[in-house]
Coordinates of C-alpha atoms and ligand atoms in Angstrom, one line a residue:
M8 CA 27.5 8.5 -11.7
E9 CA 25.5 11.5 -13.0
I10 CA 23.5 11.7 -9.5
D11 CA 26.3 11.8 -7.1
K12 CA 28.1 14.4 -9.1
A13 CA 25.2 16.6 -9.4
V14 CA 24.4 16.3 -5.8
R15 CA 28.2 16.8 -4.5
E16 CA 28.6 19.7 -6.9
S17 CA 25.5 21.4 -5.4
D18 CA 26.4 24.0 -2.3
D19 CA 23.1 22.9 -0.7
I20 CA 24.6 21.5 2.5
R21 CA 21.7 20.2 3.5
L22 CA 20.8 17.9 0.8
K23 CA 23.8 16.4 0.9
T24 CA 23.5 15.6 4.6
K25 CA 20.3 14.1 3.8
Y26 CA 21.5 12.3 0.6
N27 CA 24.3 10.8 2.3
N28 CA 22.1 9.3 5.0
A29 CA 20.2 7.9 2.1
I30 CA 22.6 6.2 0.6
Y31 CA 24.2 5.3 3.9
V32 CA 20.8 3.4 4.5
I33 CA 20.7 2.3 1.0
Q34 CA 24.6 0.6 1.5
R35 CA 24.3 -1.3 4.6
A36 CA 20.7 -2.6 3.4
L37 CA 22.7 -3.8 0.2
A38 CA 25.4 -4.7 2.4
L39 CA 22.9 -6.8 5.1
Y40 CA 20.9 -9.2 1.6
S41 CA 21.5 -9.7 -1.7
V42 CA 19.9 -8.3 -5.0
E43 CA 17.5 -11.0 -5.2
E44 CA 16.3 -10.3 -2.1
V45 CA 15.4 -6.6 -1.9
A46 CA 12.7 -5.0 -4.0
F47 CA 11.9 -1.2 -4.9
S48 CA 8.0 -0.6 -4.4
F49 CA 7.9 2.5 -7.5
N50 CA 4.4 4.2 -7.7
G51 CA 5.6 7.2 -10.3
G52 CA 5.1 9.9 -7.0
K53 CA 7.5 12.3 -6.5
D54 CA 9.3 10.5 -2.8
S55 CA 9.8 7.4 -5.3
T56 CA 11.0 9.1 -7.8
V57 CA 13.8 10.1 -5.7
L58 CA 14.1 7.0 -4.4
L59 CA 14.5 5.8 -7.5
H60 CA 17.5 7.7 -8.2
L61 CA 18.7 7.3 -4.6
L62 CA 19.0 3.7 -5.4
R63 CA 20.7 3.8 -8.5
A64 CA 23.5 5.5 -7.1
G65 CA 23.3 3.9 -4.1
Y66 CA 23.5 0.6 -5.8
Y67 CA 26.4 2.0 -8.4
L68 CA 28.5 3.1 -5.2
H69 CA 27.4 -0.2 -3.5
K70 CA 29.1 -2.2 -6.6
A71 CA 32.2 0.3 -7.1
G72 CA 33.0 -0.3 -3.2
M73 CA 32.9 -3.9 -4.3
N74 CA 34.9 -2.8 -7.1
L75 CA 32.3 -4.9 -9.1
S76 CA 31.3 -3.8 -12.7
T77 CA 27.9 -2.2 -12.9
R78 CA 27.6 -2.2 -16.6
D79 CA 26.2 -4.7 -18.4
P80 CA 28.9 -6.8 -20.9
V81 CA 26.5 -6.7 -23.5
N82 CA 24.5 -3.4 -23.5
A83 CA 27.7 -1.5 -22.2
E84 CA 25.2 0.0 -19.9
V85 CA 24.8 0.3 -16.0
T86 CA 22.6 -2.0 -15.1
F87 CA 19.8 -1.5 -11.9
P88 CA 19.0 -4.9 -11.1
I89 CA 16.8 -4.0 -8.0
R90 CA 13.5 -6.1 -8.5
T91 CA 10.7 -3.0 -9.1
I92 CA 7.4 -3.4 -8.2
Y93 CA 4.6 -1.5 -8.9
F94 CA 0.8 -2.1 -7.7
E95 CA -1.6 -0.7 -10.7
S96 CA -4.9 0.8 -10.1
P97 CA -7.6 1.6 -12.6
S98 CA -7.9 4.9 -10.5
A99 CA -4.8 5.8 -10.7
F100 CA -4.2 9.6 -12.5
P101 CA -3.0 8.2 -16.2
E102 CA -0.5 10.4 -15.7
I103 CA 1.0 8.4 -13.3
N104 CA 0.8 5.4 -14.8
S105 CA 2.5 6.4 -17.5
F106 CA 5.2 8.0 -15.9
T107 CA 5.8 5.1 -14.3
Y108 CA 6.0 3.0 -17.5
D109 CA 8.1 5.2 -19.1
T110 CA 10.6 5.9 -16.5
A111 CA 11.4 1.8 -16.0
S112 CA 11.3 1.5 -19.9
V113 CA 14.2 4.7 -19.5
Y114 CA 16.5 2.9 -16.6
K115 CA 15.8 -0.7 -17.8
L116 CA 14.3 -0.8 -14.8
Q117 CA 12.8 -5.0 -14.2
M118 CA 9.2 -4.0 -12.9
D119 CA 6.4 -6.4 -11.7
I120 CA 3.2 -4.6 -12.0
I121 CA 0.6 -6.0 -9.3
R122 CA -3.1 -5.7 -10.0
L123 CA -4.0 -6.6 -6.2
D124 CA -4.4 -4.7 -3.4
F125 CA -0.5 -4.4 -1.3
K126 CA -1.0 -7.3 0.9
S127 CA -2.3 -9.8 -1.1
G128 CA -0.1 -8.7 -3.9
L129 CA 3.0 -8.6 -1.5
E130 CA 1.9 -12.1 0.0
G131 CA 1.7 -13.3 -3.7
L132 CA 5.3 -11.9 -4.5
L133 CA 6.8 -13.4 -1.2
K134 CA 6.0 -16.9 -2.0
D135 CA 7.0 -16.4 -5.4
K136 CA 10.3 -14.6 -4.9
P137 CA 13.0 -14.6 -2.1
I138 CA 12.4 -11.0 -1.5
R139 CA 13.4 -10.0 2.4
A140 CA 13.3 -6.2 1.9
I141 CA 11.6 -3.4 0.4
F142 CA 12.9 -0.3 0.0
L143 CA 9.9 2.6 0.0
G144 CA 9.7 6.4 -0.2
V145 CA 7.5 6.6 2.4
R146 CA 8.5 10.4 5.0
I147 CA 8.1 11.3 8.3
G148 CA 5.0 13.6 7.5
D149 CA 3.4 10.5 5.6
P150 CA 0.2 9.4 7.8
T151 CA 1.9 5.8 7.0
A152 CA 4.5 6.6 8.5
V153 CA 3.7 6.8 11.9
G154 CA 6.3 4.4 14.5
Q155 CA 8.4 3.6 11.4
E156 CA 12.2 3.6 11.3
Q157 CA 14.5 4.0 8.5
F158 CA 14.1 -0.3 9.2
S159 CA 10.8 -1.4 10.1
P160 CA 9.5 -4.8 9.8
S161 CA 6.3 -5.2 8.3
S162 CA 3.4 -4.9 10.3
P163 CA 1.1 -7.9 12.0
G164 CA -0.4 -9.6 9.5
W165 CA 1.3 -8.3 6.7
P166 CA 3.9 -11.0 4.9
P167 CA 6.8 -10.4 6.5
F168 CA 9.8 -9.0 4.9
M169 CA 12.2 -5.4 6.2
R170 CA 10.1 -2.4 5.0
V171 CA 13.8 0.4 4.1
N172 CA 12.9 3.8 4.1
P173 CA 16.2 5.4 3.0
I174 CA 14.2 8.8 2.6
L175 CA 12.3 9.0 6.1
D176 CA 13.7 12.5 7.4
W177 CA 13.2 14.2 3.9
S178 CA 11.1 17.5 4.3
Y179 CA 9.3 17.8 0.9
R180 CA 11.9 20.9 0.5
D181 CA 14.5 18.1 0.3
V182 CA 12.4 16.2 -2.2
W183 CA 12.1 19.2 -4.4
A184 CA 16.1 20.0 -3.8
F185 CA 17.0 17.2 -4.9
L186 CA 14.7 16.3 -8.1
L187 CA 15.4 19.7 -9.4
T188 CA 19.3 19.3 -8.5
C189 CA 19.5 16.0 -10.2
K190 CA 17.4 17.5 -13.1
V191 CA 15.4 14.2 -13.3
Q192 CA 12.0 13.7 -15.4
Y193 CA 9.3 13.8 -12.5
C194 CA 5.3 13.0 -13.1
S195 CA 3.8 16.1 -15.0
L196 CA 1.3 16.0 -12.3
Y197 CA 3.5 18.4 -9.8
D198 CA 3.8 20.7 -12.3
Q199 CA 0.0 21.1 -12.8
G200 CA -0.1 22.2 -8.9
Y201 CA -0.1 18.6 -7.6
T202 CA 1.8 18.3 -4.3
S203 CA 0.8 15.0 -3.1
I204 CA -0.8 12.1 -5.6
G205 CA -3.2 9.2 -4.0
S206 CA -5.8 8.1 -6.2
I207 CA -8.4 10.2 -8.9
H208 CA -10.9 10.0 -6.4
D209 CA -9.0 11.3 -3.7
T210 CA -6.5 14.0 -4.9
V211 CA -7.1 17.5 -6.5
P212 CA -4.7 20.2 -7.3
N213 CA -3.1 21.8 -3.8
A214 CA -5.6 25.5 -3.8
L215 CA -2.4 26.3 -2.3
L216 CA -0.8 26.9 -5.2
C217 CA -3.6 28.1 -7.4
H218 CA -4.0 31.5 -8.7
T219 CA -6.0 33.4 -11.0
K220 CA -5.0 35.6 -13.9
T221 CA -6.3 38.9 -13.6
D222 CA -7.0 39.3 -17.6
N223 CA -9.5 36.7 -18.1
C224 CA -10.0 34.6 -14.7
E225 CA -9.0 32.1 -15.2
E226 CA -7.8 29.5 -12.6
T227 CA -3.8 27.6 -12.6
Y228 CA -1.8 26.3 -10.7
K229 CA 1.7 26.6 -9.6
P230 CA 3.9 23.9 -9.6
A231 CA 4.6 21.8 -6.7
Y232 CA 8.0 23.2 -6.4
L233 CA 6.7 26.1 -5.0
L234 CA 5.2 25.1 -2.3
P235 CA 6.3 27.6 0.5
D236 CA 5.0 25.3 3.4
G237 CA 5.8 21.5 3.2
R238 CA 3.3 20.9 5.8
L239 CA 0.5 21.8 3.8
E240 CA 1.6 19.0 0.9
R241 CA -1.5 17.2 1.6
A242 CA -3.6 20.2 1.8
G243 CA -5.2 18.7 -1.8
R244 CA -5.8 14.9 -0.6
V245 CA -10.0 14.8 0.0
K246 CA -10.4 13.9 3.4
K247 CA -11.7 10.3 3.6
L248 CA -14.3 11.0 6.3
T249 CA -13.5 8.1 9.1
S250 CA -15.0 8.4 12.3
Q251 CA -19.0 8.5 13.0
P252 CA -21.0 11.6 14.4
L253 CA -19.5 12.0 18.0
N254 CA -22.7 10.7 20.5
A255 CA -25.3 9.6 17.9
V256 CA -27.5 8.5 19.8
S257 CA -29.7 6.2 18.0
N258 CA -33.7 6.7 19.1
G259 CA -34.9 4.0 16.5
L260 CA -35.0 0.2 17.6
N261 CA -32.4 -1.8 16.4
H262 CA -33.4 -5.1 14.0
D263 CA -33.8 -7.2 16.7
G264 CA -36.9 -4.9 17.9
S265 CA -34.4 -4.0 21.4
H266 CA -33.4 -0.6 22.9
W267 CA -30.5 -2.4 24.7
K268 CA -27.9 -1.5 22.1
S269 CA -29.6 1.5 20.4
M270 CA -28.5 3.8 22.7
S271 CA -24.7 5.4 23.2
T272 CA -22.2 3.1 23.0
A273 CA -18.7 3.0 24.7
S274 CA -15.8 0.7 23.6
V275 CA -12.4 0.4 26.5
I276 CA -8.9 -0.2 25.6
A277 CA -6.4 -1.1 27.8
V278 CA -3.0 -0.5 26.4
G279 CA -0.2 -2.8 28.5
D280 CA 1.9 -5.6 27.5
E281 CA 2.2 -5.9 31.6
I282 CA -1.8 -6.7 31.5
L283 CA -1.3 -9.4 29.0
F284 CA 1.6 -10.8 30.9
G285 CA -0.6 -11.0 33.8
T286 CA 2.5 -9.2 36.0
V287 CA -0.1 -6.1 36.5
E288 CA -4.1 -6.4 37.4
D289 CA -6.3 -3.5 35.6
R290 CA -8.7 -2.4 37.5
V291 CA -9.0 0.8 35.8
G292 CA -11.0 -1.0 33.0
S293 CA -13.7 -2.5 35.4
L294 CA -13.7 0.8 37.0
L295 CA -14.4 3.0 33.8
C296 CA -17.0 0.2 32.5
R297 CA -19.0 1.2 36.2
K298 CA -18.4 4.7 35.5
L299 CA -20.0 4.7 31.7
H300 CA -23.0 2.4 32.5
S301 CA -23.4 5.2 36.0
I302 CA -24.4 7.6 32.9
G303 CA -26.1 5.2 30.7
W304 CA -23.6 4.5 28.2
A305 CA -22.9 0.7 27.4
V306 CA -20.0 -0.8 27.2
S307 CA -19.8 -2.6 24.2
H308 CA -16.3 -4.0 24.1
V309 CA -13.5 -4.0 26.6
S310 CA -9.8 -5.0 25.3
V311 CA -6.1 -5.3 26.1
T312 CA -3.6 -4.6 23.4
R313 CA 0.3 -5.0 23.3
N314 CA 2.3 -1.8 23.6
D315 CA 2.9 -1.8 19.8
I316 CA 1.6 0.7 17.3
D317 CA 0.0 -1.8 14.8
S318 CA -2.1 -3.6 17.3
V319 CA -3.2 -0.3 19.2
A320 CA -4.2 1.2 15.5
D321 CA -6.1 -1.6 14.9
E322 CA -7.7 -2.1 17.9
V323 CA -8.9 1.5 17.5
D324 CA -10.1 1.3 14.1
R325 CA -12.1 -1.5 14.7
Q326 CA -13.8 0.2 17.6
K327 CA -14.1 4.0 16.5
S328 CA -16.5 2.6 14.0
T329 CA -18.9 1.0 15.5
N330 CA -19.1 2.9 19.0
D331 CA -20.0 6.5 19.7
M332 CA -17.2 6.9 21.9
V333 CA -13.6 4.6 22.6
F334 CA -11.5 5.4 26.0
I335 CA -8.4 4.6 25.8
Y336 CA -5.4 4.4 28.4
G337 CA -2.2 3.0 29.8
G338 CA 0.8 3.4 27.0
V339 CA 1.1 7.6 27.2
G340 CA 4.1 9.5 28.4
P341 CA 8.0 9.3 26.7
L342 CA 8.9 6.1 27.2
P343 CA 9.3 4.0 24.8
S344 CA 6.6 1.3 25.3
D345 CA 4.3 4.7 25.7
V346 CA 3.2 4.2 21.8
T347 CA -0.9 4.6 22.1
V348 CA -1.4 7.9 20.6
A349 CA 0.9 7.2 18.0
G350 CA -1.5 4.2 17.0
I351 CA -4.0 6.3 17.2
A352 CA -2.8 8.7 14.7
K353 CA -2.4 5.6 12.9
A354 CA -5.9 4.4 13.1
F355 CA -6.8 7.7 11.8
G356 CA -4.3 7.9 8.2
V357 CA -2.8 11.0 10.1
R358 CA 0.9 12.1 10.9
M359 CA 2.2 13.1 14.6
A360 CA 2.6 16.6 14.3
P361 CA 4.1 19.2 16.9
D362 CA 1.0 20.6 19.3
E363 CA 2.7 23.9 20.6
E364 CA 0.0 24.1 22.9
F365 CA 0.4 21.2 24.6
E366 CA 4.1 21.7 24.2
E367 CA 3.4 24.7 26.2
Y368 CA 1.4 22.7 29.2
L369 CA 4.6 20.0 28.8
R370 CA 7.2 22.6 29.6
H371 CA 5.2 23.9 32.5
L372 CA 5.2 20.1 33.7
I373 CA 8.3 18.8 33.0
G374 CA 10.7 21.8 32.8
E375 CA 14.2 21.6 32.6
R376 CA 13.6 18.0 33.4
C377 CA 13.4 16.3 30.3
T378 CA 17.0 15.2 29.4
G379 CA 16.1 14.1 25.9
D380 CA 14.0 16.0 22.8
R381 CA 10.2 16.9 24.6
N382 CA 9.0 17.7 21.4
E383 CA 8.4 13.9 21.3
M384 CA 5.9 14.0 23.8
A385 CA 4.2 17.3 22.1
Q386 CA 3.6 15.5 18.9
L387 CA -0.1 14.7 18.3
P388 CA -2.5 13.2 15.8
E389 CA -2.3 16.3 13.5
G390 CA -6.2 17.3 12.4
I391 CA -8.1 15.4 14.6
T392 CA -6.9 16.3 18.0
E393 CA -8.5 18.2 20.6
L394 CA -7.4 19.8 23.8
M395 CA -10.0 19.4 26.8
H396 CA -8.3 21.7 29.3
H397 CA -9.6 21.7 33.0
D398 CA -8.4 23.6 36.2
K399 CA -8.0 20.5 38.0
L400 CA -5.9 18.7 35.5
R401 CA -2.1 19.5 34.7
V402 CA -2.5 18.5 31.5
P403 CA -5.5 18.7 29.2
L404 CA -7.2 15.3 28.4
I405 CA -6.6 14.4 24.5
K406 CA -9.6 13.8 22.9
C407 CA -8.5 12.7 18.7
R408 CA -11.9 12.6 17.0
N409 CA -14.6 9.8 19.1
V410 CA -11.4 8.7 21.2
I411 CA -10.6 10.1 24.6
I412 CA -7.2 9.5 26.0
L413 CA -7.0 8.6 29.7
T414 CA -3.7 9.0 31.5
A415 CA -5.2 7.8 34.6
T416 CA -2.8 4.4 36.0
N417 CA -4.8 4.0 38.9
V418 CA -8.1 3.9 40.1
A419 CA -7.7 6.8 42.6
E420 CA -6.1 8.8 38.8
L421 CA -9.6 7.9 37.4
E422 CA -11.6 8.8 39.8
K423 CA -10.4 12.1 39.2
E424 CA -9.8 12.4 35.7
W425 CA -13.6 11.0 35.0
D426 CA -15.6 13.7 37.1
C427 CA -13.1 16.4 35.0
L428 CA -14.1 14.4 31.6
I429 CA -17.7 14.4 32.4
E430 CA -17.7 18.0 33.6
L431 CA -15.7 19.0 30.1
M432 CA -17.9 16.8 27.9
K433 CA -21.1 18.7 29.6
S434 CA -20.0 21.9 28.7
D435 CA -19.0 21.3 25.7
G436 CA -22.2 20.2 24.5
L437 CA -20.2 17.0 23.8
L438 CA -22.2 14.3 26.3
V439 CA -25.4 13.4 25.3
M440 CA -26.5 12.2 29.3
T441 CA -28.9 9.2 28.6
E442 CA -31.2 7.9 31.0
P443 CA -28.8 5.6 33.8
F444 CA -29.6 1.8 33.9
V445 CA -31.9 0.0 36.5
S446 CA -31.3 -3.1 37.3
K447 CA -32.7 -6.1 39.4
R448 CA -30.5 -9.4 40.4
L449 CA -31.9 -12.2 41.6
A450 CA -29.9 -15.3 43.4
T451 CA -31.2 -18.4 43.1
T452 CA -30.5 -22.0 44.4
L453 CA -32.4 -23.9 41.0
S454 CA -30.0 -25.4 39.1
D455 CA -28.9 -23.5 35.5
V456 CA -30.8 -26.8 34.1
E457 CA -33.9 -26.3 35.3
A458 CA -33.8 -22.2 34.9
A459 CA -32.9 -22.1 31.3
Q460 CA -36.2 -22.8 29.1
T461 CA -37.9 -20.0 31.3
L462 CA -35.1 -18.0 30.6
S463 CA -34.7 -18.3 27.1
D464 CA -38.9 -17.4 27.2
I465 CA -38.5 -14.5 29.3
V466 CA -35.5 -13.3 26.7
I467 CA -38.2 -13.7 23.7
K468 CA -41.0 -12.0 25.5
F469 CA -38.6 -8.7 27.2
P470 CA -36.5 -8.1 24.3
D471 CA -35.9 -4.4 26.0
V472 CA -34.5 -5.7 28.8
Y473 CA -31.1 -7.3 29.4
T474 CA -31.5 -10.8 30.7
G475 CA -28.2 -12.4 31.5
A476 CA -27.0 -15.5 34.2
Y477 CA -23.9 -16.0 35.8
R478 CA -22.5 -18.4 38.1
E479 CA -20.4 -17.2 41.3
S480 CA -19.4 -21.0 41.3
R481 CA -20.0 -23.7 38.9
G482 CA -22.5 -26.1 41.4
G483 CA -23.5 -22.6 43.5
S484 CA -26.3 -20.5 43.0
I485 CA -27.2 -18.5 39.6
V486 CA -27.5 -14.9 39.9
I487 CA -30.0 -13.2 36.8
T488 CA -29.7 -10.0 36.4
F489 CA -32.0 -7.9 34.4
K490 CA -31.1 -4.1 33.1
G491 CA -32.7 -1.5 31.3
K492 CA -33.4 1.9 30.8
D493 CA -37.4 0.9 31.9
E494 CA -38.2 0.2 35.7
A495 CA -41.4 -1.1 35.1
R496 CA -40.3 -3.4 32.6
I497 CA -37.3 -4.2 34.5
R498 CA -39.9 -5.5 37.3
A499 CA -42.3 -7.1 34.8
A500 CA -39.8 -9.6 33.9
A501 CA -38.7 -10.2 37.2
E502 CA -42.0 -11.2 37.9
A503 CA -42.5 -13.4 35.0
L504 CA -40.0 -15.4 35.9
C505 CA -40.2 -15.6 39.4
Q506 CA -44.3 -17.2 38.2
K507 CA -43.0 -19.8 37.1
F508 CA -41.5 -21.2 39.4
H509 CA -42.1 -22.1 43.3
P510 CA -42.8 -19.0 46.0
G511 CA -39.0 -18.7 47.4
A512 CA -37.1 -19.8 44.4
F513 CA -35.5 -16.5 44.3
S514 CA -34.3 -13.7 46.3
E515 CA -33.3 -9.9 45.2
I516 CA -30.0 -9.5 45.8
N517 CA -27.9 -5.9 45.8
Ligands
LIG17 C1 5.7 -2.5 -0.1 C2 4.3 -2.0 0.5 C3 4.6 -1.8 1.9 C4 3.7 -2.0 2.9 N1 3.8 -2.8 4.3 C5 2.7 -2.2 5.2 C6 2.9 -2.3 6.4 O1 4.0 -4.0 6.8 N2 2.2 -2.7 7.6 C7 0.9 -1.3 6.8 O2 0.2 -1.1 7.7 N3 0.8 -0.6 5.9 C8 1.9 -1.5 4.8 N4 1.6 -0.7 3.4 C9 0.4 -0.6 3.1 C10 1.0 1.4 3.4 O3 1.1 1.8 4.5 C11 -0.1 2.7 3.1 O4 -1.1 1.9 3.4 C12 0.0 2.7 1.8 O5 1.3 2.9 0.8 C13 -1.4 4.0 1.7 O6 -1.7 4.1 0.5 P1 -3.2 4.2 0.3 O7 -3.5 5.6 0.4 O8 -3.7 4.0 -1.3 O9 -4.3 3.0 1.3 C14 2.6 -1.3 2.5 C15 2.7 -1.0 0.9 C16 3.3 -1.1 0.2 C17 3.7 -0.6 -1.5
LIG18 N1 0.6 2.0 -6.2 C1 2.0 1.5 -5.6 N2 3.1 0.7 -5.7 C2 4.4 0.3 -5.6 N3 4.9 1.3 -4.5 C3 3.6 2.0 -3.9 C4 2.5 2.0 -4.1 N4 2.1 3.2 -3.7 C5 2.7 3.8 -2.8 N5 4.3 3.0 -2.7 C6 5.2 3.2 -2.0 O1 4.8 3.6 -0.3 C7 5.6 5.3 -0.8 C8 4.9 6.4 -0.1 O2 3.6 6.7 -0.9 P1 3.2 8.5 -1.1 O3 2.2 8.1 -1.9 O4 3.2 8.7 0.1 O5 4.1 8.5 -2.1 P2 4.8 9.2 -3.6 O6 3.7 8.3 -4.5 O7 5.9 8.4 -3.9 O8 4.8 10.5 -3.4 P3 3.5 11.6 -3.5 O9 3.3 11.8 -1.9 O10 3.8 12.9 -4.1 O11 2.1 10.9 -3.7 C9 5.9 5.3 -2.4 O12 7.1 6.2 -2.4 C10 6.5 3.6 -2.7 O13 7.0 3.1 -2.2
LIG19 MG1 1.0 8.9 -3.9

């Protein structure tokens, strides 16, 4: 097998190690699943091109190990029977498209072209075919690699299959070492300065490879394999604007005319299986709501998610775009269940990368007590993270765009962290203090049926005042709450209610 031979004859020891590991993963997968049960996700990119040749070699070695023929008796050629899937998109580069088709024809790939989004396409495929595992060219630096291992089940909400990532631990350098050592074809765009290829809308040549000819000032690009620092592989990817401006305090009215929603809003996310099991009672969340409320912020949503990267990522993704700020706590630290930070990285579509500054803090804090790889904890979402230092905090607070990670695990710790956070946000100009809320609460012995109609009228008449009611018990009194930022309006709403009933029907409570 020419690939195997090329790597074994090379004197690049690092490449040989990476190659052997990848072949091992492929062979493990082929031992676990039959050929009909696996598929290869190929898109003509450099990583999937590497994977194609690794799979060819791995399949050959797998068969050779079983003493089975890899030769097609009819065509007398090495056959590659692993089903290949290509999600073709109208926004793919034509060069990528033609390279994918050409490669499929050169290597006689059985390629299914899917013209749907990944999720729907995979649903259809898995319905029709017995596929249980899919090989992907995902590498550790890719945003989508966050939380993945060499064998990772598909995420919740995706059709069930095993994602097999044989080159997960390969670096940019390893990829080019392999393609050049094996002298295999790759897409022509990589010779024109493209270093990582997405769609025509979000990818340009990597500026770090640009050089200008002195004679005619013409700009040209060096080939991708000359990029000196693989960490800058995605520099040619145009950033997607995902987050909303911080503290975008809206001054206008909402569509329903109320001021209630047109203020700074926050969402609170707790990460903790134990809260969901009912083993631990979450008191941090309610204190945080009170704290936010005390500075005039409306909490739009409180949720608890599992200690699972995809659950955290989904929740952060939902909340970050609909709130000025998201506060998240739980699942922060070095334990296997501490996945909050990785989940945030996934929500923003960025990778986790070592943060030297944070590592320095951890070194002071943990010192020599760390038995494992301390660097793991110093990995933070790349390009979106800010450390917020305060003298009273041993480790800075971590802010990823509009998501603030709190490390407090109980109310006493939250009290301290909150005071520091508020000071920091004020001094950084990040916190627009909005007017505090004013509220009035009235208890009544009227039944809910008696109060209902009048309360509905009040809600319509005072859209700028939050009017709510709750019961302390099914048969007991109801407590009516008026809340807002204009004291006079709150008073007016309360008076309007009292006037509709006999004197003494309501009593104000604190
Ligand atoms: C075969 C295949 C399987 C995938 N499985 C998952 C998955 O289990 N969970 C997930 O969040 N994304 C999954 N994805 C999506 C990728 O993680 C990622 O969103 C995509 O490759 C990035 O492309 P984009 O930048 O065009 O969105 C899968 C993609 C493919 C092609
Ligand atoms: N449109 C697609 N069709 C099939 N597989 C895909 C598609 N897009 C992504 N994949 C799978 O996801 C993997 C990771 O994609 P990614 O874009 O990071 O890598 P690549 O395209 O191989 O290389 P590059 O980083 O240079 O773009 C691919 O190697 C491939 O296995
Ligand atoms: Mg790509």
